mmCIF file of C-alpha atoms in Angstrom:
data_model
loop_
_atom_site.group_PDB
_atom_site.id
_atom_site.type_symbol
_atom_site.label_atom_id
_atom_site.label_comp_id
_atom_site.label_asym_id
_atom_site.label_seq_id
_atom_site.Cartn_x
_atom_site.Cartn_y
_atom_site.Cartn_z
ATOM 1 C CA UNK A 804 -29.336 -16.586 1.398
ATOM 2 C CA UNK A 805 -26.479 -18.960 0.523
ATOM 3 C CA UNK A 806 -22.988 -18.394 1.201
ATOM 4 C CA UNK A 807 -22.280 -18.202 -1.805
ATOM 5 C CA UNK A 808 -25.211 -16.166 -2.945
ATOM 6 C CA UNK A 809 -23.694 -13.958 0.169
ATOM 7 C CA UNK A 810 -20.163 -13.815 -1.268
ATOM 8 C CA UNK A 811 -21.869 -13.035 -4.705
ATOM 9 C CA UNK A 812 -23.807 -9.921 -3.042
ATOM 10 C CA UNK A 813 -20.982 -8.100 -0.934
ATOM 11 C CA UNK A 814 -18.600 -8.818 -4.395
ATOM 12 C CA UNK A 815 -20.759 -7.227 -6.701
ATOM 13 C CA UNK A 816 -21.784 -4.490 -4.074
ATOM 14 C CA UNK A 817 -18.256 -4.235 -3.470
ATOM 15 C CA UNK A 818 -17.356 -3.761 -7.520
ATOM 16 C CA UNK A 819 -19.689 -1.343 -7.733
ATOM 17 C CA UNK A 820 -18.360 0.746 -5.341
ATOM 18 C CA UNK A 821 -15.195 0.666 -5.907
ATOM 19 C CA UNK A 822 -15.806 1.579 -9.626
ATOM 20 C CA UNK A 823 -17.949 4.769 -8.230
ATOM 21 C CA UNK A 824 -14.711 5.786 -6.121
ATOM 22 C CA UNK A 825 -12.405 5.257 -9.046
ATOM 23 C CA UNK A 826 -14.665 7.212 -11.213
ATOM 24 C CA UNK A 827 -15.284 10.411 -9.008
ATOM 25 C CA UNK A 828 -11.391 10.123 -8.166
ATOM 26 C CA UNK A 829 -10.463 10.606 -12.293
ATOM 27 C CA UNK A 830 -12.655 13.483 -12.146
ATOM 28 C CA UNK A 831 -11.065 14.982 -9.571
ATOM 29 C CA UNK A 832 -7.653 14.358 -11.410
ATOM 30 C CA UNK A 833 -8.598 15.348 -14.339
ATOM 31 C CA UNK A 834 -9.736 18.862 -13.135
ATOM 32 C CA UNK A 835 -7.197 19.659 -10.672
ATOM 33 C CA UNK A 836 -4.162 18.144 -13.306
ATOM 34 C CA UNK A 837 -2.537 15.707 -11.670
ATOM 35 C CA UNK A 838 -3.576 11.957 -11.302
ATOM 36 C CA UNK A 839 -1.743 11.292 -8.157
ATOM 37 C CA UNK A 840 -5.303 11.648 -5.830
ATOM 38 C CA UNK A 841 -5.310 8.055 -7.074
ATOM 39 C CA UNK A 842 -3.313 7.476 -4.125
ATOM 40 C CA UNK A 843 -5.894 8.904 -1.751
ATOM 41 C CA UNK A 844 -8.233 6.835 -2.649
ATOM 42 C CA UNK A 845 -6.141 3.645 -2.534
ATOM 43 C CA UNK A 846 -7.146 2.970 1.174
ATOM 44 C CA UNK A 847 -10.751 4.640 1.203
ATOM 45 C CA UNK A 848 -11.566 1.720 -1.184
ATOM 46 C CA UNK A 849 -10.713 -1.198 1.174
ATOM 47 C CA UNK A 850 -12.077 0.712 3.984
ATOM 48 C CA UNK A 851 -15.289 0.812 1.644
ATOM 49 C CA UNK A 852 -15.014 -3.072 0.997
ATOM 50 C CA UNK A 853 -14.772 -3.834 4.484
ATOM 51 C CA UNK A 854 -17.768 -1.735 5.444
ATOM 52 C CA UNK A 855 -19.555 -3.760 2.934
ATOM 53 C CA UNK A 856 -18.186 -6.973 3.780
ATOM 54 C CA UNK A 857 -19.437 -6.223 8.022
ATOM 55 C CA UNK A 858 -22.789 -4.867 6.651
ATOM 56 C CA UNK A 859 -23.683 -7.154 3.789
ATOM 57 C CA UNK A 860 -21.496 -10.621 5.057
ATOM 58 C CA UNK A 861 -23.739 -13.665 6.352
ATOM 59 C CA UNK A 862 -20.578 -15.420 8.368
ATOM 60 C CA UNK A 863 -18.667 -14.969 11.479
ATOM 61 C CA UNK A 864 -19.710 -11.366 12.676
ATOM 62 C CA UNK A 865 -16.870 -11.224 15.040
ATOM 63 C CA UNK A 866 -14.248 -11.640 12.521
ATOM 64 C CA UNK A 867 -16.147 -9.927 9.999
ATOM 65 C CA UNK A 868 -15.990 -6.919 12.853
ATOM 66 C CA UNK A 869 -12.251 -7.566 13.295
ATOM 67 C CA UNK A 870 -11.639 -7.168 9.729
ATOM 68 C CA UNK A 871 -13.631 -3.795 9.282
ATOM 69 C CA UNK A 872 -11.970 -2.667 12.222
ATOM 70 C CA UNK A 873 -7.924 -3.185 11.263
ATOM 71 C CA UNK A 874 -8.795 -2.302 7.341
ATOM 72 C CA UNK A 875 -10.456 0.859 8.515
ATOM 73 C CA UNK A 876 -7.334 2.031 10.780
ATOM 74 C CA UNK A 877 -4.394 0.900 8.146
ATOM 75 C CA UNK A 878 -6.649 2.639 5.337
ATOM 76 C CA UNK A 879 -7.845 5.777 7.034
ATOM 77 C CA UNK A 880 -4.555 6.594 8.365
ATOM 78 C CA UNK A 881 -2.582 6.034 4.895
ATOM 79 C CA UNK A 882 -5.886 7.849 3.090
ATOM 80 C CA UNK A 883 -4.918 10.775 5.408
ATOM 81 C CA UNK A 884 -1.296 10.724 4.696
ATOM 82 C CA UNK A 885 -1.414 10.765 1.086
ATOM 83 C CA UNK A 886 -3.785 13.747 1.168
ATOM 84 C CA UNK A 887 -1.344 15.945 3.167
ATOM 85 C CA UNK A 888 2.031 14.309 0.748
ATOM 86 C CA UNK A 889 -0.086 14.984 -2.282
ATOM 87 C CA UNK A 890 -1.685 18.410 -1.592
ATOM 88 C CA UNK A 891 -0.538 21.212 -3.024
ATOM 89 C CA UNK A 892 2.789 19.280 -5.163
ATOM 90 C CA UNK A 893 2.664 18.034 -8.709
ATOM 91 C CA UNK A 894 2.458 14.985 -10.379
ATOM 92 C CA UNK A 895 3.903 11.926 -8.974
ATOM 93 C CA UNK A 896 7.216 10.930 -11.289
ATOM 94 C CA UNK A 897 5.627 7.808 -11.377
ATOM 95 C CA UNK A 898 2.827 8.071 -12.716
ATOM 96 C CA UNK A 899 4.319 10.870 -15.684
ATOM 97 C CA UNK A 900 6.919 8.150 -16.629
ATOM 98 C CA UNK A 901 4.052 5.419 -16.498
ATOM 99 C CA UNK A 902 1.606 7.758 -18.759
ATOM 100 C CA UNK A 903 5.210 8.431 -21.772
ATOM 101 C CA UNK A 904 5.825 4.946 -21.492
ATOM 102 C CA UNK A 905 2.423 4.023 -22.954
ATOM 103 C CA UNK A 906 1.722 6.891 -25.645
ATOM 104 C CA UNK A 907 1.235 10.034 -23.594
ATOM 105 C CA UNK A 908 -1.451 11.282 -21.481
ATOM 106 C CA UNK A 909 -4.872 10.754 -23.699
ATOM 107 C CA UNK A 910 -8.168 10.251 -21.345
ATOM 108 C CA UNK A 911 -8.063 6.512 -22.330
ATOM 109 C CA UNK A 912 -4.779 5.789 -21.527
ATOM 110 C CA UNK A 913 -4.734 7.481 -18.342
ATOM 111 C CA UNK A 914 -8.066 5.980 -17.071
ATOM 112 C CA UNK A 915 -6.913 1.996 -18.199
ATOM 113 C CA UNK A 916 -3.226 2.076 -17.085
ATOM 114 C CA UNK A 917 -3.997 3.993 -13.599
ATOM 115 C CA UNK A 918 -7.941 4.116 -12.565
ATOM 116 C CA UNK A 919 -9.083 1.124 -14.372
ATOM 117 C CA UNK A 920 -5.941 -1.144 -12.881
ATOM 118 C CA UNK A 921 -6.315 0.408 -9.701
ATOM 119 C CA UNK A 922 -9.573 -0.313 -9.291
ATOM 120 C CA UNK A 923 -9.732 -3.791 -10.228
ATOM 121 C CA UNK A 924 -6.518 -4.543 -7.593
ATOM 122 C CA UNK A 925 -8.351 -3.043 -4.787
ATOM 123 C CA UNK A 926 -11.367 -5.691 -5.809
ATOM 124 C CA UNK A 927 -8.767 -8.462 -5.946
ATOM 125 C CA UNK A 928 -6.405 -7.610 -3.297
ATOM 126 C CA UNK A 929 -9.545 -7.432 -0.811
ATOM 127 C CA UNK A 930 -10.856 -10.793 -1.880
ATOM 128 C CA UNK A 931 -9.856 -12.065 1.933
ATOM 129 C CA UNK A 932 -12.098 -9.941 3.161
ATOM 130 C CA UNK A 933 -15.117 -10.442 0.947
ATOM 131 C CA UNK A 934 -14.289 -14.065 1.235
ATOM 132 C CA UNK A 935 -14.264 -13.921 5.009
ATOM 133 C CA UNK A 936 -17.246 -12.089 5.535
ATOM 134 C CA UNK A 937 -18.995 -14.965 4.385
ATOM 135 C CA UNK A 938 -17.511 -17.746 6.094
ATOM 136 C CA UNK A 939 -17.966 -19.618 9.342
ATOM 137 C CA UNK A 940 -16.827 -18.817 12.243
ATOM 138 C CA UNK A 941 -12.847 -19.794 13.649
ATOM 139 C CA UNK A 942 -12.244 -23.068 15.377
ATOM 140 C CA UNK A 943 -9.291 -24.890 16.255
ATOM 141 C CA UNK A 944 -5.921 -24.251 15.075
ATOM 142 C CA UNK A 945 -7.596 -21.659 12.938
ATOM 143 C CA UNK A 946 -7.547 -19.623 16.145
ATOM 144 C CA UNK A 947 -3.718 -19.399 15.863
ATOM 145 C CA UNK A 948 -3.599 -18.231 12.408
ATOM 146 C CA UNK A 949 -6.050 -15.075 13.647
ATOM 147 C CA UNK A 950 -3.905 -14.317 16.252
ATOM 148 C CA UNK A 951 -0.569 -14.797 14.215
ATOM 149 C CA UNK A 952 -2.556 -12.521 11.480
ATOM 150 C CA UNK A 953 -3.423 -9.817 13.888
ATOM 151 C CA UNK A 954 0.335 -9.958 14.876
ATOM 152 C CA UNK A 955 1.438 -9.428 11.145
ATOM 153 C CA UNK A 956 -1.035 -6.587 11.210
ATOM 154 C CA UNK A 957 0.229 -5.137 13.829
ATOM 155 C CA UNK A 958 3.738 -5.456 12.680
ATOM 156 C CA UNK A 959 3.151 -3.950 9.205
ATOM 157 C CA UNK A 960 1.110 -1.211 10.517
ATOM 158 C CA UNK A 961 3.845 -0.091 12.811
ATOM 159 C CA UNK A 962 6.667 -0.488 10.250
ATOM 160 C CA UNK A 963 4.038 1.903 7.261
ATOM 161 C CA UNK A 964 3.108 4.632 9.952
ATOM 162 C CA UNK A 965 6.445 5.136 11.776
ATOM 163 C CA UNK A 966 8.392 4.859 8.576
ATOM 164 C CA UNK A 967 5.886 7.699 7.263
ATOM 165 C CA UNK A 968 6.292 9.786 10.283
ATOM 166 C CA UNK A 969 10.410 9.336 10.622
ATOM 167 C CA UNK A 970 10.052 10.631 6.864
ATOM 168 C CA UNK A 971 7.518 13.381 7.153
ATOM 169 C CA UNK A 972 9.919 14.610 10.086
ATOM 170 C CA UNK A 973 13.349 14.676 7.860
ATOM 171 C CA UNK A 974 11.633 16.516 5.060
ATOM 172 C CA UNK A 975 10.264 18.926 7.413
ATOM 173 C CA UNK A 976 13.138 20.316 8.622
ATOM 174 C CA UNK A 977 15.423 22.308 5.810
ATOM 175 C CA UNK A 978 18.768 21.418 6.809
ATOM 176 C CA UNK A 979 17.868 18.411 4.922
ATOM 177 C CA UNK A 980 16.725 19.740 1.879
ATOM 178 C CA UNK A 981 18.855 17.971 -1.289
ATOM 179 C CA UNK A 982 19.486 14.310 1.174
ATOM 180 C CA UNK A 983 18.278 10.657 1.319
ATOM 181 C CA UNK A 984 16.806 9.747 4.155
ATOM 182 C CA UNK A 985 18.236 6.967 5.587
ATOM 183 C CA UNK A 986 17.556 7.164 8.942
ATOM 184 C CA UNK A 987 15.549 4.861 11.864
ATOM 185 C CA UNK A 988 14.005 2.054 9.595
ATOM 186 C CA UNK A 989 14.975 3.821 6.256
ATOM 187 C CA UNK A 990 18.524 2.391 7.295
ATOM 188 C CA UNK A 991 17.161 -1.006 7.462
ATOM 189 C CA UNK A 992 14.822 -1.067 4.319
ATOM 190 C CA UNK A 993 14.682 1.226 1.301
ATOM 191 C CA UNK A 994 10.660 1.150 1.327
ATOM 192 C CA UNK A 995 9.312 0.229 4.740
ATOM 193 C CA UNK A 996 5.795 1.771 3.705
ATOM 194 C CA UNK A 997 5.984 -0.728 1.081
ATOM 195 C CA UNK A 998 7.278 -3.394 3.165
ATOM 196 C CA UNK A 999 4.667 -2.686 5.784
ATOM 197 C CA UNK A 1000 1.606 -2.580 3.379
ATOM 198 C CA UNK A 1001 2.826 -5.905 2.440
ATOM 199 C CA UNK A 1002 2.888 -7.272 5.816
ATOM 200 C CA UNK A 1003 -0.656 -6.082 6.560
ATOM 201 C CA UNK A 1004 -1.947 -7.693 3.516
ATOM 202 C CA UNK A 1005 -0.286 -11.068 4.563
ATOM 203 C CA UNK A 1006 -1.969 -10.456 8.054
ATOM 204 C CA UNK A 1007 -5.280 -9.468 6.686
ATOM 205 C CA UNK A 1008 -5.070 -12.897 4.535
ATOM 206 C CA UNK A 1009 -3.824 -15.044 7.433
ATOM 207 C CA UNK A 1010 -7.230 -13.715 9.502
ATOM 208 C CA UNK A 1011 -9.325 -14.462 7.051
ATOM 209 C CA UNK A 1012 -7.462 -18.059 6.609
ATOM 210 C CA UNK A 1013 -8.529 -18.803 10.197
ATOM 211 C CA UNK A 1014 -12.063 -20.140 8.510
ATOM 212 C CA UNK A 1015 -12.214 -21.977 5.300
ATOM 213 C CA UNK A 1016 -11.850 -21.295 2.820
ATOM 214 C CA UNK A 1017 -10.647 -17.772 3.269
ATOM 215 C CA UNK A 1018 -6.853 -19.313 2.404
ATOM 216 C CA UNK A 1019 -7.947 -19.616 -0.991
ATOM 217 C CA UNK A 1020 -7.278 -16.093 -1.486
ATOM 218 C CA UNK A 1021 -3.585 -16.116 -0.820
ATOM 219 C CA UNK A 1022 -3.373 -15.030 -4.509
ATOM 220 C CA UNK A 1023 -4.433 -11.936 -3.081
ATOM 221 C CA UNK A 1024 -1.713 -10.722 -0.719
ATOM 222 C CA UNK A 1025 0.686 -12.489 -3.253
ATOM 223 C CA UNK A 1026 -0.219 -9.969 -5.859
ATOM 224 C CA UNK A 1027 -0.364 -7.019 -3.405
ATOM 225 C CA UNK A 1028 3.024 -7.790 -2.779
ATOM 226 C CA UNK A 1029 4.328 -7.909 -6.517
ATOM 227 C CA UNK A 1030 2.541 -4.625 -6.921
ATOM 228 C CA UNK A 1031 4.075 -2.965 -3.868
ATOM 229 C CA UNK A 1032 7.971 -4.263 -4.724
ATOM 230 C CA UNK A 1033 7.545 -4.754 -8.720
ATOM 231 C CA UNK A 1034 4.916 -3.128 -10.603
ATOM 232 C CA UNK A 1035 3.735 0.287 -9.366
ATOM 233 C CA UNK A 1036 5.786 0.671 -6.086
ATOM 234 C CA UNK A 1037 9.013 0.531 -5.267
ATOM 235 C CA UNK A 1038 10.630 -0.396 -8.971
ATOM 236 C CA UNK A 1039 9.210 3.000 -10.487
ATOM 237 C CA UNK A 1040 9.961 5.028 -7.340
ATOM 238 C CA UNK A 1041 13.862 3.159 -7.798
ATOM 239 C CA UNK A 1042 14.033 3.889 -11.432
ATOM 240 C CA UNK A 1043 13.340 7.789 -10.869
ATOM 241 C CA UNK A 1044 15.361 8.105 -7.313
ATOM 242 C CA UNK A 1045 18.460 5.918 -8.818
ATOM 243 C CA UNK A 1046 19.700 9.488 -10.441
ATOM 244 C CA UNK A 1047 19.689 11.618 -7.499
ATOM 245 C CA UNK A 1048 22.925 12.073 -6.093
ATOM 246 C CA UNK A 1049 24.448 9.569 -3.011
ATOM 247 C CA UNK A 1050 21.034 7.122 -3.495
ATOM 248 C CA UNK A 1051 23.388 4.832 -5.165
ATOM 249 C CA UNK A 1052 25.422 4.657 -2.345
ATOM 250 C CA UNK A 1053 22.231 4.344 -0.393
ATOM 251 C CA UNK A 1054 21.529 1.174 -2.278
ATOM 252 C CA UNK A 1055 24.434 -0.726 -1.626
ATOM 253 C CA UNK A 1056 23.870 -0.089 2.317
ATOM 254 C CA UNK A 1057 19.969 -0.795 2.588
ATOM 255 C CA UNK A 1058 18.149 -3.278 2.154
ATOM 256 C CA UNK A 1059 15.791 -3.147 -1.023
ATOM 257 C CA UNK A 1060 12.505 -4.296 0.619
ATOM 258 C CA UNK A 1061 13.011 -7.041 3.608
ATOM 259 C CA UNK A 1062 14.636 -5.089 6.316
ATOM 260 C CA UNK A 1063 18.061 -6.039 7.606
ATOM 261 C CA UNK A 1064 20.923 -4.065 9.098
ATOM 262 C CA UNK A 1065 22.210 -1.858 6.948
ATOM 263 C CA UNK A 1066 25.927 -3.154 5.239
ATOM 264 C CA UNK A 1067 27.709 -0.423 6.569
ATOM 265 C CA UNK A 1068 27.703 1.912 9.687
ATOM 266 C CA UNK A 1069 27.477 5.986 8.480
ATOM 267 C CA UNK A 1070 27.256 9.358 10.503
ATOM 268 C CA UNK A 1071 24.489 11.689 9.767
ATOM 269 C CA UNK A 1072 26.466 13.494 7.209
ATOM 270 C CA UNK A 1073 24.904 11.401 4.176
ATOM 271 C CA UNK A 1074 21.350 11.766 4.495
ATOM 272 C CA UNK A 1075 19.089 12.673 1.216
ATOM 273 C CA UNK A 1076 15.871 12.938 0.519
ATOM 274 C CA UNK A 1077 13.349 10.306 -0.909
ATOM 275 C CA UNK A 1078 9.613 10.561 -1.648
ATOM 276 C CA UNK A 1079 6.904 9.060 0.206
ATOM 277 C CA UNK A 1080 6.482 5.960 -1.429
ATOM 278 C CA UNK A 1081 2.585 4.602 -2.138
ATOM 279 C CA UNK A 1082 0.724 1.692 -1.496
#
């Protein structure tokens, strides 16, 4: 098979799948009555994608191996986390404010603006990966842009799974009931599950760059990122969290998405709480 007769296989495969998975998740929505288990499913699908991309993929096995391997840990983890935020709570503020703002919660409306658009970004944000799996194997100076990827990997992983755990922590203990968290990395960036997500994606990309013509796809982690900080991340999660008391305050002193130290020292009087924020 050509490569590109490859490519065309683990994309379609890949579709297909991921159109399956966004189907079965509306159902689940739909019965249960919230839409949020979208968010589970977020990184099952790339997990899916990179399975298919190992098993399907004519090029380099070893990256195509490397690739399955770092999608399935970022994606399994977050998969798990979002099933323990999401069980047993309500509808995510997003997602109520995003079904008013287009006409109110009909079937069709629900399934475009949240399955439908999910869907089709985990086919395009995992582009690298399909792309990858089909391509030759790393040589050169491509060697450095795998290891600077893994790196980035590394880096956003770390930054998404502490930043969930320092959060999971605050909210579990009452005294903190009613406060922001702005504590450990929360003190240096406002959304560093976002920011980390973000930084995988980039690392993901720059792995795949390693062979040609994986950078191609940098229109990939580009629009991850203007999902994660504009579109259906951190903007909506700002726009509902911007009228709880002291977050305003927590603005000025953190960062918004690139972490940096805070503007201001504080004590731990000051500290409210924030939702888990999705990628």
């Amino acid at each position: 098979m050509s490569t590109w007769g490859s490519f065309l296989t683990v994309s379609l495969v890949s579709l297909a799948g991921l159109a399956v998975l966004q189907a079965v998740t509306f159902a689940v929505g739909h019965r249960i009555g919230r839409y949020n288990v979208v968010d589970v499913a977020w990184g099952a699908g790339f997990v899916f994608v990179a399975a298919v991309a190992a098993a399907l993929g004519s090029g380099d096995p070893v990256r195509r191996v490397l690739l399955l391997v770092l999608v399935a840990v970022w994606g399994l983890r977050l998969t798990w986390h979002m099933h323990l935020a999401s069980a047993g709570k309500g509808e995510d503020p997003r997602y109520t404010d995003l079904q008013n703002r287009s006409g109110g919660a009909s079937v069709g409306t629900v399934v475009r603006k949240i399955f439908v658009t999910q869907g089709a970004a985990q086919w395009f944000v995992s582009l690298p990966i399909q792309v990858s799996a089909v391509a030759g194997p790393t040589r050169g100076l491509g060697t450095v842009a795998l290891i600077a990827g893994v790196m980035l990997w590394v880096l956003g992983f770390a930054f998404e799974a502490v930043g969930d755990r320092q959060l999971r922590r605050f909210k579990a203990d009452p005294a903190n009931r009613g406060r922001i968290m702005d504590r450990g990395l929360w003190a240096w960036t406002r959304h560093p599950n976002y920011f980390g997500d973000a930084t995988v994606w980039w690392g993901l990309w720059l792995i795949a760059a390693s062979a040609w013509p994986g950078a191609l796809t940098v229109a990939s982690p580009a629009i991850m990122t203007y999902f994660l900080v504009y579109a259906t991340g951190a903007r909506l999660l700002e726009r509902s969290m911007s009228q709880r008391p002291g977050y305003p305050e927590y603005q000025q002193r953190t960062s918004y998405f690139l972490p940096r130290p805070p503007r201001r020292a504080h004590d731990g009087a000051d500290h409210h709480v924030r939702p888990r924020a999705t990628g």
